[in-house]
PDB file of C-alpha atoms in Angstrom:
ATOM      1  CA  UNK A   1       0.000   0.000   0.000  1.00  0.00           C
ATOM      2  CA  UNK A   2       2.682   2.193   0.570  1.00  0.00           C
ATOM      3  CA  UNK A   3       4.332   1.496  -2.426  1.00  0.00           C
ATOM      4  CA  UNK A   4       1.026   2.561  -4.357  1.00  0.00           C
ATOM      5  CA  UNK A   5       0.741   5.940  -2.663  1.00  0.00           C
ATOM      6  CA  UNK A   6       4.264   6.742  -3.369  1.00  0.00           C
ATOM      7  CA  UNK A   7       3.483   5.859  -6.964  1.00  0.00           C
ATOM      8  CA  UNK A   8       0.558   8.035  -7.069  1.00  0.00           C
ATOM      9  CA  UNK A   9       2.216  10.113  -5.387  1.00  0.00           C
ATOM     10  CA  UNK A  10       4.944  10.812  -7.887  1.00  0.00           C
ATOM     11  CA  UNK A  11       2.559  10.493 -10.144  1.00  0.00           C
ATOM     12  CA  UNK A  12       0.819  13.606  -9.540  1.00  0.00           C
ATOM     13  CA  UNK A  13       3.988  15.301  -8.620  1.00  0.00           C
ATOM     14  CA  UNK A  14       5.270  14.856 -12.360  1.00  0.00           C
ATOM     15  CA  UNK A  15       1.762  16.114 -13.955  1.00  0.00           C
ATOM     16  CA  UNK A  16       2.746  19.428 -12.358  1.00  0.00           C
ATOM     17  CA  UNK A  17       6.411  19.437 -13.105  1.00  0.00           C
ATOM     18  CA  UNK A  18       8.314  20.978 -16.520  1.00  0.00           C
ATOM     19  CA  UNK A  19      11.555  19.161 -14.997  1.00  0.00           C
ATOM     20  CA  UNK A  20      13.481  17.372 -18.392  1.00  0.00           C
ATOM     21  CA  UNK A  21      11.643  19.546 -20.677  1.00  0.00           C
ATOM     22  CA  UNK A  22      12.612  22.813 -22.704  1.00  0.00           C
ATOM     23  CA  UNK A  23      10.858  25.825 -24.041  1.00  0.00           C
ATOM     24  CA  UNK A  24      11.017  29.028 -26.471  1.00  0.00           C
ATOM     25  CA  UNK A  25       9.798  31.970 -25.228  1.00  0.00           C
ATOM     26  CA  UNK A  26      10.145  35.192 -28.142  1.00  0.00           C
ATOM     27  CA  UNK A  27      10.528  38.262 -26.680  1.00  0.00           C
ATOM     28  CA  UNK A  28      11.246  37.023 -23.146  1.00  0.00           C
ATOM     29  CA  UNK A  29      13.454  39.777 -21.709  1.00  0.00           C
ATOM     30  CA  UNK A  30       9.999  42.325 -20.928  1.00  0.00           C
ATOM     31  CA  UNK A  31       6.259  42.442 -19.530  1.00  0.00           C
ATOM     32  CA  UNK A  32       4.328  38.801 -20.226  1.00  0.00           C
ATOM     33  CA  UNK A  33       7.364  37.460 -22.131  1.00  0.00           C
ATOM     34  CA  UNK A  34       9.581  38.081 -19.148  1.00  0.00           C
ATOM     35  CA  UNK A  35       7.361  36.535 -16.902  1.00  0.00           C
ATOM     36  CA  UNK A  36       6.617  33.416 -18.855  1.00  0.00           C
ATOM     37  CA  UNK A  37      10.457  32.493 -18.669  1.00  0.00           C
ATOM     38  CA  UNK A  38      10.548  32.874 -14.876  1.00  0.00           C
ATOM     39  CA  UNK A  39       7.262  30.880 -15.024  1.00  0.00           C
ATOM     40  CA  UNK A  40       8.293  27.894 -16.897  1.00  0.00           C
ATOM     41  CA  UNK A  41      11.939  27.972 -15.826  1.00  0.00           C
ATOM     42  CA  UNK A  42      10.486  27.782 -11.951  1.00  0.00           C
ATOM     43  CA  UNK A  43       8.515  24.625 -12.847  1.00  0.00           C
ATOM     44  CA  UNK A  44      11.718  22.865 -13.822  1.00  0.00           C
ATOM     45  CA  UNK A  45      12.181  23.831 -17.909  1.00  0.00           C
ATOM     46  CA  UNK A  46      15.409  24.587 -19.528  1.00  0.00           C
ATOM     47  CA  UNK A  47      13.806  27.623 -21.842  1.00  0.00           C
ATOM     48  CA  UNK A  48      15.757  29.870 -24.625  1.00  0.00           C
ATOM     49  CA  UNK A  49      14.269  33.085 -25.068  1.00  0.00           C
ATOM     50  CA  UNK A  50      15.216  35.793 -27.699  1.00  0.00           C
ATOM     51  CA  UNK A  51      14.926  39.884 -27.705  1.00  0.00           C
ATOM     52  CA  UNK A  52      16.035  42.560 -30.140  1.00  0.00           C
ATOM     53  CA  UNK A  53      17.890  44.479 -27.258  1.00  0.00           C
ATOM     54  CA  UNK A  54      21.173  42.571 -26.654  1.00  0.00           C
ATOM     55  CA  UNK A  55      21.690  44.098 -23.356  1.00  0.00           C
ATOM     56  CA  UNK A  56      18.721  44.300 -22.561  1.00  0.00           C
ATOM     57  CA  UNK A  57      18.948  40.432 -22.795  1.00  0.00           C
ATOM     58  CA  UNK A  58      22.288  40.132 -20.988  1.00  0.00           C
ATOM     59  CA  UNK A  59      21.372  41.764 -18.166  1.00  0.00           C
ATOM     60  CA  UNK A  60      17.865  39.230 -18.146  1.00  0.00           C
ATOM     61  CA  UNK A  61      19.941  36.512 -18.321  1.00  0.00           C
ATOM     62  CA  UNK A  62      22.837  37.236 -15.430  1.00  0.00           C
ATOM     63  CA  UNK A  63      19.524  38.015 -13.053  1.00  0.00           C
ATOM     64  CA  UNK A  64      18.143  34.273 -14.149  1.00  0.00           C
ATOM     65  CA  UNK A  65      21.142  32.694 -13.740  1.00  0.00           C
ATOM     66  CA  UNK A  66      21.487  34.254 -10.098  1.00  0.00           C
ATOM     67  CA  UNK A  67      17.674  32.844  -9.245  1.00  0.00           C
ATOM     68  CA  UNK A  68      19.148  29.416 -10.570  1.00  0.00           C
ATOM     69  CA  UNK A  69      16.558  29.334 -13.705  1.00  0.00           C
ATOM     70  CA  UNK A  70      18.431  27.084 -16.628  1.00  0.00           C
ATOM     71  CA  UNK A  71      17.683  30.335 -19.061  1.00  0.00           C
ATOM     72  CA  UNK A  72      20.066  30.981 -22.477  1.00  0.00           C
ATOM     73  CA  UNK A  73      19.307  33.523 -25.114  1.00  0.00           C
ATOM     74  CA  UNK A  74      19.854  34.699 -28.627  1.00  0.00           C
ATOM     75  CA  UNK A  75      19.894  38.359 -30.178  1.00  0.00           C
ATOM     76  CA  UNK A  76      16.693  38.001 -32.508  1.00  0.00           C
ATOM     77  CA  UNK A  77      14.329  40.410 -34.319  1.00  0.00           C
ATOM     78  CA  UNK A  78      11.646  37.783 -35.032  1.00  0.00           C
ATOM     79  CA  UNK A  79      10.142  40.287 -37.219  1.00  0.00           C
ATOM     80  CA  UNK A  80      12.563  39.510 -40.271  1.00  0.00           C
ATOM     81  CA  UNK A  81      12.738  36.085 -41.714  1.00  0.00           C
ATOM     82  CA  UNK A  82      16.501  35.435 -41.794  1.00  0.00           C
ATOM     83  CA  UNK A  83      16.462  35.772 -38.008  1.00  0.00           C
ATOM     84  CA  UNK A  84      13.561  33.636 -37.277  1.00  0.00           C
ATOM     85  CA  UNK A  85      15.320  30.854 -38.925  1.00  0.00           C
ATOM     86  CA  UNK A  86      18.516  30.857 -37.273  1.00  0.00           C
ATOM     87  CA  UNK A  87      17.112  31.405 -33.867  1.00  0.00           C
ATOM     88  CA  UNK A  88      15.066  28.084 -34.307  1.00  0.00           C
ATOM     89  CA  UNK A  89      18.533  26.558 -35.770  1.00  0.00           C
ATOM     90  CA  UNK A  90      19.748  27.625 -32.422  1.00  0.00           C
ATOM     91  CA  UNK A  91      17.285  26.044 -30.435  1.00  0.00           C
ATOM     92  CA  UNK A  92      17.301  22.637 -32.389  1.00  0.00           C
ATOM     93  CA  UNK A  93      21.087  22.743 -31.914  1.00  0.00           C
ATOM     94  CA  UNK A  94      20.617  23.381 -28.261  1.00  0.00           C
ATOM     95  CA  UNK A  95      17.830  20.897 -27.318  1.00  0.00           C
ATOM     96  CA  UNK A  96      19.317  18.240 -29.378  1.00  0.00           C
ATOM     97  CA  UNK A  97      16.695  18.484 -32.515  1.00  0.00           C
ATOM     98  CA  UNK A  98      13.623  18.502 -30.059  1.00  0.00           C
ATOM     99  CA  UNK A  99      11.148  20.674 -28.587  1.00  0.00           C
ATOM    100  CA  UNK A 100       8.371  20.551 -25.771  1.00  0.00           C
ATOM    101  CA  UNK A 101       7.090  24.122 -25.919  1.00  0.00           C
ATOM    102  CA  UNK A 102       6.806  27.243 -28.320  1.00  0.00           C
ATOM    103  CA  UNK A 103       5.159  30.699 -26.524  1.00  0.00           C
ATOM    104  CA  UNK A 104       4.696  33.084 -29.425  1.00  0.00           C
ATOM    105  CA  UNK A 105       4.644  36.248 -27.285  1.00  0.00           C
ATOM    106  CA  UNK A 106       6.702  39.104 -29.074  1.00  0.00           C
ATOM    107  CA  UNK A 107       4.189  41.368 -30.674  1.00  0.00           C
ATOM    108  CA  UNK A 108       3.941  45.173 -30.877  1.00  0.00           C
ATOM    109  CA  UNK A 109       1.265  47.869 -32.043  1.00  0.00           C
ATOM    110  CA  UNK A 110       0.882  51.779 -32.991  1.00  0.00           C
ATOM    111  CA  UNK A 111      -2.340  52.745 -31.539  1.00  0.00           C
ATOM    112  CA  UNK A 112      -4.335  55.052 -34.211  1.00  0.00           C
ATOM    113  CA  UNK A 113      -7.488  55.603 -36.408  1.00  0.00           C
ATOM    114  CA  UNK A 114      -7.498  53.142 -39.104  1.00  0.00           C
ATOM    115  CA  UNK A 115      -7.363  55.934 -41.955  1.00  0.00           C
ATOM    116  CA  UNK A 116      -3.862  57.257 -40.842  1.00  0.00           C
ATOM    117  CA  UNK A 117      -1.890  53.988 -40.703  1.00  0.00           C
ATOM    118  CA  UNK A 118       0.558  53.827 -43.191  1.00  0.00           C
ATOM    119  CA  UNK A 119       1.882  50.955 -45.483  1.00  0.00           C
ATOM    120  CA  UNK A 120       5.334  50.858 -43.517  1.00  0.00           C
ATOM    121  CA  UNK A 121       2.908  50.813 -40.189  1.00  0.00           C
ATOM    122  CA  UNK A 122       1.170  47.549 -41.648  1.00  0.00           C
ATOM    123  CA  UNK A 123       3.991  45.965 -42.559  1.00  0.00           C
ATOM    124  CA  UNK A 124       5.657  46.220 -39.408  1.00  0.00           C
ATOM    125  CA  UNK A 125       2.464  45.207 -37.031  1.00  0.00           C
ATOM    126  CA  UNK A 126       1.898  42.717 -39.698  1.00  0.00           C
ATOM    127  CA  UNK A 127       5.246  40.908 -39.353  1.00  0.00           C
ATOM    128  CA  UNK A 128       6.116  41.656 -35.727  1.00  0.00           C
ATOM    129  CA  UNK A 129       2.479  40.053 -34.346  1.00  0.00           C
ATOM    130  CA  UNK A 130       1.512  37.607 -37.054  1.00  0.00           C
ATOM    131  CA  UNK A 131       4.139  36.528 -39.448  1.00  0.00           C
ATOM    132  CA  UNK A 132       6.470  35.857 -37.067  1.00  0.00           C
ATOM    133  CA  UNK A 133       4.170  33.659 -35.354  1.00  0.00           C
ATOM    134  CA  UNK A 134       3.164  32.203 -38.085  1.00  0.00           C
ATOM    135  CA  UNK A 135       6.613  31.215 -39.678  1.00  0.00           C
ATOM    136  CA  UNK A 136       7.974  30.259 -35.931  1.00  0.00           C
ATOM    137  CA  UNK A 137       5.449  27.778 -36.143  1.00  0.00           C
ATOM    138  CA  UNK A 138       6.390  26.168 -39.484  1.00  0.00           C
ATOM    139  CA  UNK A 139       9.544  26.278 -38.293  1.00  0.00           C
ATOM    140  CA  UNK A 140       9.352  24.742 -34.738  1.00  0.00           C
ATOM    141  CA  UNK A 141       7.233  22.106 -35.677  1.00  0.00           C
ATOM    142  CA  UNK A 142       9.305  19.393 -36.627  1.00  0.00           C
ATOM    143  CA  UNK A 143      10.902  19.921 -33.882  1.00  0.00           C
ATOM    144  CA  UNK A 144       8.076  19.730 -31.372  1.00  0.00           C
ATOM    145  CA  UNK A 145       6.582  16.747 -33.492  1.00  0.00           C
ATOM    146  CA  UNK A 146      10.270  15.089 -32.608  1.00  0.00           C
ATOM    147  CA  UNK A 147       9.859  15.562 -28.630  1.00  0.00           C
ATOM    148  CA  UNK A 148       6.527  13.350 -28.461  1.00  0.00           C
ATOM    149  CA  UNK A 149       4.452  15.671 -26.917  1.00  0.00           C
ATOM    150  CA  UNK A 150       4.770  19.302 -27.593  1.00  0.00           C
ATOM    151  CA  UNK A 151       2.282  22.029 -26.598  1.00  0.00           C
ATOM    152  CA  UNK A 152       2.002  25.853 -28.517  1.00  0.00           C
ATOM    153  CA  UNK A 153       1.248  28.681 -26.589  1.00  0.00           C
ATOM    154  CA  UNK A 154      -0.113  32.279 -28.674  1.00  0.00           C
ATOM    155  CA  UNK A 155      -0.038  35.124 -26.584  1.00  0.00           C
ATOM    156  CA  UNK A 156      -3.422  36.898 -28.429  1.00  0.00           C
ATOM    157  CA  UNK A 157      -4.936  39.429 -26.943  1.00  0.00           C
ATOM    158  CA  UNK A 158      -8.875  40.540 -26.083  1.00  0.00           C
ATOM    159  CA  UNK A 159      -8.586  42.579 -28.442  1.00  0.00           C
ATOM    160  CA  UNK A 160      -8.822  40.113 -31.140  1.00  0.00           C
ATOM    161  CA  UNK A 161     -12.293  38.846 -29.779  1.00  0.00           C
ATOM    162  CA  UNK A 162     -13.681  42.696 -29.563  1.00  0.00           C
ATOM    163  CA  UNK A 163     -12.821  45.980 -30.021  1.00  0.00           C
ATOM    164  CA  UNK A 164     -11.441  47.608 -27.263  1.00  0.00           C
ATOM    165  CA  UNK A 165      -9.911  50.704 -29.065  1.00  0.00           C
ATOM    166  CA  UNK A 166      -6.070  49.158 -29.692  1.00  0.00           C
ATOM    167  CA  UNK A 167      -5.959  49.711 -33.178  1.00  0.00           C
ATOM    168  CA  UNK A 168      -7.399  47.633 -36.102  1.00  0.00           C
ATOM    169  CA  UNK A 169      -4.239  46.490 -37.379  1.00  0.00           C
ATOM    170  CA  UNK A 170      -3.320  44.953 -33.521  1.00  0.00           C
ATOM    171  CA  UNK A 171      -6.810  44.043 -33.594  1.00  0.00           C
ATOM    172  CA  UNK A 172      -6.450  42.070 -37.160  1.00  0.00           C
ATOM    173  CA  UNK A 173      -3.301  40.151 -36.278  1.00  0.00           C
ATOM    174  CA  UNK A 174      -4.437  39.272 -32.895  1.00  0.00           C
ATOM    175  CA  UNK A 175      -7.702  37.829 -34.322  1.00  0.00           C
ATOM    176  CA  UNK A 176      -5.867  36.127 -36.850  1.00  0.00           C
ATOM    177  CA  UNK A 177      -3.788  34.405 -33.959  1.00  0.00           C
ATOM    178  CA  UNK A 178      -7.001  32.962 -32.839  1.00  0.00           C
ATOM    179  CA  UNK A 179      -7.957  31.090 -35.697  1.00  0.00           C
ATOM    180  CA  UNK A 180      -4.910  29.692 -36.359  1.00  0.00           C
ATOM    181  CA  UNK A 181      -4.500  28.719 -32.959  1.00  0.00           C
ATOM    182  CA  UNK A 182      -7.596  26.423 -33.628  1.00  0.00           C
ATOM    183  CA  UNK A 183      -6.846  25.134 -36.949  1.00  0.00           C
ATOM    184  CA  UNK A 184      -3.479  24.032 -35.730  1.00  0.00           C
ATOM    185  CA  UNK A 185      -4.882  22.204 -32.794  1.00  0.00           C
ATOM    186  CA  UNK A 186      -7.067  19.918 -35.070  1.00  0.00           C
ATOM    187  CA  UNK A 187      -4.264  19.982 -38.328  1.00  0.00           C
ATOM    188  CA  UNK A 188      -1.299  18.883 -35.836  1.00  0.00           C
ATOM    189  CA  UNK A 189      -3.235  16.990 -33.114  1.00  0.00           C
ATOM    190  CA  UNK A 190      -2.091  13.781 -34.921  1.00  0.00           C
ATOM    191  CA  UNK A 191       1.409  15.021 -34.467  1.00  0.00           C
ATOM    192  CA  UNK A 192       1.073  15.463 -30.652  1.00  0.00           C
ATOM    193  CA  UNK A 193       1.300  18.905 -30.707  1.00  0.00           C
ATOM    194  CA  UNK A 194      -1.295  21.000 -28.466  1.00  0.00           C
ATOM    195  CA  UNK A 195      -2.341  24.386 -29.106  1.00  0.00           C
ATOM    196  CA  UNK A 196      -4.068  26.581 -26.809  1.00  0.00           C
ATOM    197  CA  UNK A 197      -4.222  30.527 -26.955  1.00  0.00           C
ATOM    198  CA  UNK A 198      -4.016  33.130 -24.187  1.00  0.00           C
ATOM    199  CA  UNK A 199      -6.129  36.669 -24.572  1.00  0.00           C
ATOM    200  CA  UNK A 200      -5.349  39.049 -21.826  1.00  0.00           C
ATOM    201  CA  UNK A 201      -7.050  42.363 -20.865  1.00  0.00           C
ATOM    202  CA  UNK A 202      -5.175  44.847 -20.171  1.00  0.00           C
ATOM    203  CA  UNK A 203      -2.237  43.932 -18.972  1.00  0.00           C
ATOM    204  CA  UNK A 204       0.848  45.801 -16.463  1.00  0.00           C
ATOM    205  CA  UNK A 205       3.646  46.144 -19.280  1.00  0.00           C
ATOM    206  CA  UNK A 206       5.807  48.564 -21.225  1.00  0.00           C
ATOM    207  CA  UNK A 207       3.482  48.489 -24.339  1.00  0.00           C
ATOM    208  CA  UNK A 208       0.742  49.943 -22.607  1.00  0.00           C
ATOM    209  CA  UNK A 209       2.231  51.468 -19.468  1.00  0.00           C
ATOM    210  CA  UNK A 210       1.811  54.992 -21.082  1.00  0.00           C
ATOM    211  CA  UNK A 211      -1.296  54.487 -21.170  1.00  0.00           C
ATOM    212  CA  UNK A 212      -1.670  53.452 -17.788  1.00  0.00           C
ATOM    213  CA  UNK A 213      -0.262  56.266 -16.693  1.00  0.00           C
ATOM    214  CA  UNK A 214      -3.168  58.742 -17.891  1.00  0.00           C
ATOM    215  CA  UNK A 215      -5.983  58.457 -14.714  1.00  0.00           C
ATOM    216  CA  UNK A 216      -9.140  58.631 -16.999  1.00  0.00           C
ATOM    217  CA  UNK A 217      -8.071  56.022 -19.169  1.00  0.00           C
ATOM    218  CA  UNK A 218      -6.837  53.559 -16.565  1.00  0.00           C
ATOM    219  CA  UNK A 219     -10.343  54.273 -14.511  1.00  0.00           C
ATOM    220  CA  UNK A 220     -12.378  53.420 -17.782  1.00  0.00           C
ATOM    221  CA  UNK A 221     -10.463  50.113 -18.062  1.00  0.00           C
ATOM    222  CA  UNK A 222     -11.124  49.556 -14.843  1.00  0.00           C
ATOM    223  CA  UNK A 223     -14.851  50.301 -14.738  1.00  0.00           C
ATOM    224  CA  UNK A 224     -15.331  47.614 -17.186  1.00  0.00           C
ATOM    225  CA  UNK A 225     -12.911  44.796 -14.783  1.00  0.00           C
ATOM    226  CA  UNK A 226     -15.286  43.371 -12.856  1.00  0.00           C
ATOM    227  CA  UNK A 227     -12.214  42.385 -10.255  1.00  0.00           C
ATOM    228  CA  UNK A 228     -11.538  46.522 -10.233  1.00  0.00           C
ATOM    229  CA  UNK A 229      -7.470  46.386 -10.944  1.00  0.00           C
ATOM    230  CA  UNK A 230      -5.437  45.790 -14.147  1.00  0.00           C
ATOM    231  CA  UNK A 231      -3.594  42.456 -14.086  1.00  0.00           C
ATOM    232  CA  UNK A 232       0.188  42.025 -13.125  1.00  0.00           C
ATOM    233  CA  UNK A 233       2.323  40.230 -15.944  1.00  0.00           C
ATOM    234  CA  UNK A 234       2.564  36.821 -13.625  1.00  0.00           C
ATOM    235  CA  UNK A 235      -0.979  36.695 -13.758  1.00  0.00           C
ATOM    236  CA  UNK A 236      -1.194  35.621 -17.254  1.00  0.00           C
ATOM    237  CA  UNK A 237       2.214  33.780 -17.336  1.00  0.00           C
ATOM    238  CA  UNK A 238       0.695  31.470 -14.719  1.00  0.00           C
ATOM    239  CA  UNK A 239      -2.112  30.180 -16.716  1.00  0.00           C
ATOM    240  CA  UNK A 240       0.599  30.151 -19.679  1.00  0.00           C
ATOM    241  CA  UNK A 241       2.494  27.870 -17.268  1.00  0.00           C
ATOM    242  CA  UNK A 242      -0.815  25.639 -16.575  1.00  0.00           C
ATOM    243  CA  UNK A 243      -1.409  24.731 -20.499  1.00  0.00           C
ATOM    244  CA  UNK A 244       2.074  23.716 -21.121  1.00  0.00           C
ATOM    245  CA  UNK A 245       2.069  21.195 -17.886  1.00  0.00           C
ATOM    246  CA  UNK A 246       1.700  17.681 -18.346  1.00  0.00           C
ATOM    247  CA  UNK A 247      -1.461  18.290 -16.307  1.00  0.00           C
ATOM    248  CA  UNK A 248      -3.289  19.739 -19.088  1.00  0.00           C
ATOM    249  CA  UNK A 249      -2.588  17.158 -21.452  1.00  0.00           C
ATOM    250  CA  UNK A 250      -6.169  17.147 -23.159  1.00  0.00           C
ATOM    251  CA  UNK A 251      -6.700  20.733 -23.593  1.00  0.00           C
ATOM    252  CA  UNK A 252      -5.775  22.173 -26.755  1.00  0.00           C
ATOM    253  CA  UNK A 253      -7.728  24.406 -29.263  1.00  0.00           C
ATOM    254  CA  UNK A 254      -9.107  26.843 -26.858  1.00  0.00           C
ATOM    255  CA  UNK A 255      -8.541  30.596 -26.628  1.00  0.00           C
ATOM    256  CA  UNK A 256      -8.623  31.919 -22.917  1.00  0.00           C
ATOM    257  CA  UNK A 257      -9.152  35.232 -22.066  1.00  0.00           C
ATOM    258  CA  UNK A 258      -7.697  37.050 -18.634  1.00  0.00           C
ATOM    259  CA  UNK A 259      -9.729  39.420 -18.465  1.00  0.00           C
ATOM    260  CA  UNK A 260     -10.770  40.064 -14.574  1.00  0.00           C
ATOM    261  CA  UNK A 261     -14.095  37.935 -15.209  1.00  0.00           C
ATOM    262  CA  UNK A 262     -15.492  40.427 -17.965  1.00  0.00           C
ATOM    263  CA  UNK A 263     -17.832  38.707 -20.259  1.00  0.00           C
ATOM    264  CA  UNK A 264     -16.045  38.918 -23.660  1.00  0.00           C
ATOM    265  CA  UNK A 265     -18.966  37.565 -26.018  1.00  0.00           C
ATOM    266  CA  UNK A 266     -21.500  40.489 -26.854  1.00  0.00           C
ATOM    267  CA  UNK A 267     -19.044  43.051 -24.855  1.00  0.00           C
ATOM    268  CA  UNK A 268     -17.951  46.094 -26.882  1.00  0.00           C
ATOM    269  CA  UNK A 269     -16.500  48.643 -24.711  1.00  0.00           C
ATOM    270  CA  UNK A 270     -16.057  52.476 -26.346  1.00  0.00           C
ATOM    271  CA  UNK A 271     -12.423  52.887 -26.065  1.00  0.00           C
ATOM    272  CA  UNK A 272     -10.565  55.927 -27.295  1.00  0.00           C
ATOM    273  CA  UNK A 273      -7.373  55.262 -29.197  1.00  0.00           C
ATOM    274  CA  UNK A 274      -4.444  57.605 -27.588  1.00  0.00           C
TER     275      UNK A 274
END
């Protein structure tokens, strides 16, 4: 009997445990991205992240290394093609061909009407947020196919499920992130791979902090949060965390919003672009 408890024991121990596996985080070294690195590297992962800010990046990975997270990292725009490809040559060579997880978070918008975006403003949301994504994907996936069991992670955004005033370009490429999120879930399910999608609210990092900081705009985002606060960074990274576990082995194809328990279907909140 005691035997079996210890079993079961371990058992459950390992459904809640990234120890042995590895990760790729994009954009790891600020706000969700950063968090999601911590996150994963705490439950036991050896994860590679990538920024376009080389000391920024340094400096991320001395402060992980003194925590005792198994963190490396690679210089990357994941915006441009070229780079995208040898940053995923970089991770095969460093996990030995294999890979448990992909987080697409590195994504980036210019808030403003729709009629004075320009073509170089398209291009670059276009790329950053759903290209990249897209490509990493193509490019990760024999790779995750290899490990047995690998699990996607999109960081989307609530504002590809309604408007909430971020731009229709951000809104466009987040949307798109949805569907594909779902169509990869049933295309690559045979493969082993999971995909699940995360949508937060608004969020505590540097791509909206100036927007934070203006008082009537933060109180209208907060009227419509029914838990009356904006959410911290390791808020979302946690449920990030929970879909790449072992423990969610049969969820894949949804998209998840964080969104303080607002009600996303029907709910179209008047916000001002800045």
């Amino acid at each position: 009997m005691a035997n079996k408890a210890e079993s079961e024991s371990s058992l459950r121990a390992s459904k809640w445990s990234l120890k042995g596996m590895n990760a790729l985080v994009t954009g790891g070294t600020r706000g969700i991205g950063h968090a999601v690195v911590e996150e994963l590297a705490g439950f036991g992962a050896a994860v590679h992240t990538c920024s376009r800010n080389e000391a920024e990046l340094t400096k991320c990975l001395k402060e992980w290394r003194d925590k005792g997270f198994l963190v490396t990292g690679s210089v990357c725009d994941a915006s441009l093609k070229p780079q995208r490809e040898k940053l995923v040559q970089e991770v095969a060579s460093l996990f030995n061909g294999k890979l448990n997880i992909l987080v697409n978070n590195v994504g980036t918008n210019i808030r403003k009407p729709t009629t004075e975006f320009t073509a170089e403003e398209y291009s670059l949301i276009m790329s950053t947020n759903f290209e990249s994504t897209y490509h990493l994907c193509q490019l990760a996936h024999p790779l995750l196919k290899e490990s047995g069991a690998g699990s996607i992670v999109f960081i989307s955004s609530v504002g590809g499920l309604v408007s909430i005033g971020s731009g229709s370009i951000y809104a466009a490429t987040k949307g798109a992130i949805n569907q594909l999120n779902s169509y990869l879930a049933c295309e690559w399910a045979k493969d082993n791979i999971r995909c699940n999608c995360v949508a937060p609210w608004y969020t505590k990092t540097s791509l909206v902090e100036h927007l934070l900081d203006n008082k009537k705009f933060l109180e209208e985002i907060v009227s419509k949060t029914p838990l009356q606060r904006v959410a911290e960074a390791g808020e979302v990274s946690s449920l990030v965390a929970f879909l790449c576990l072992p423990a969610a082995s049969y969820i894949t194809g949804q998209v998840i919003s964080v969104d303080g328990g607002m009600t996303v279907n029907g709910f179209e909140p008047k916000m001002r672009p800045s």
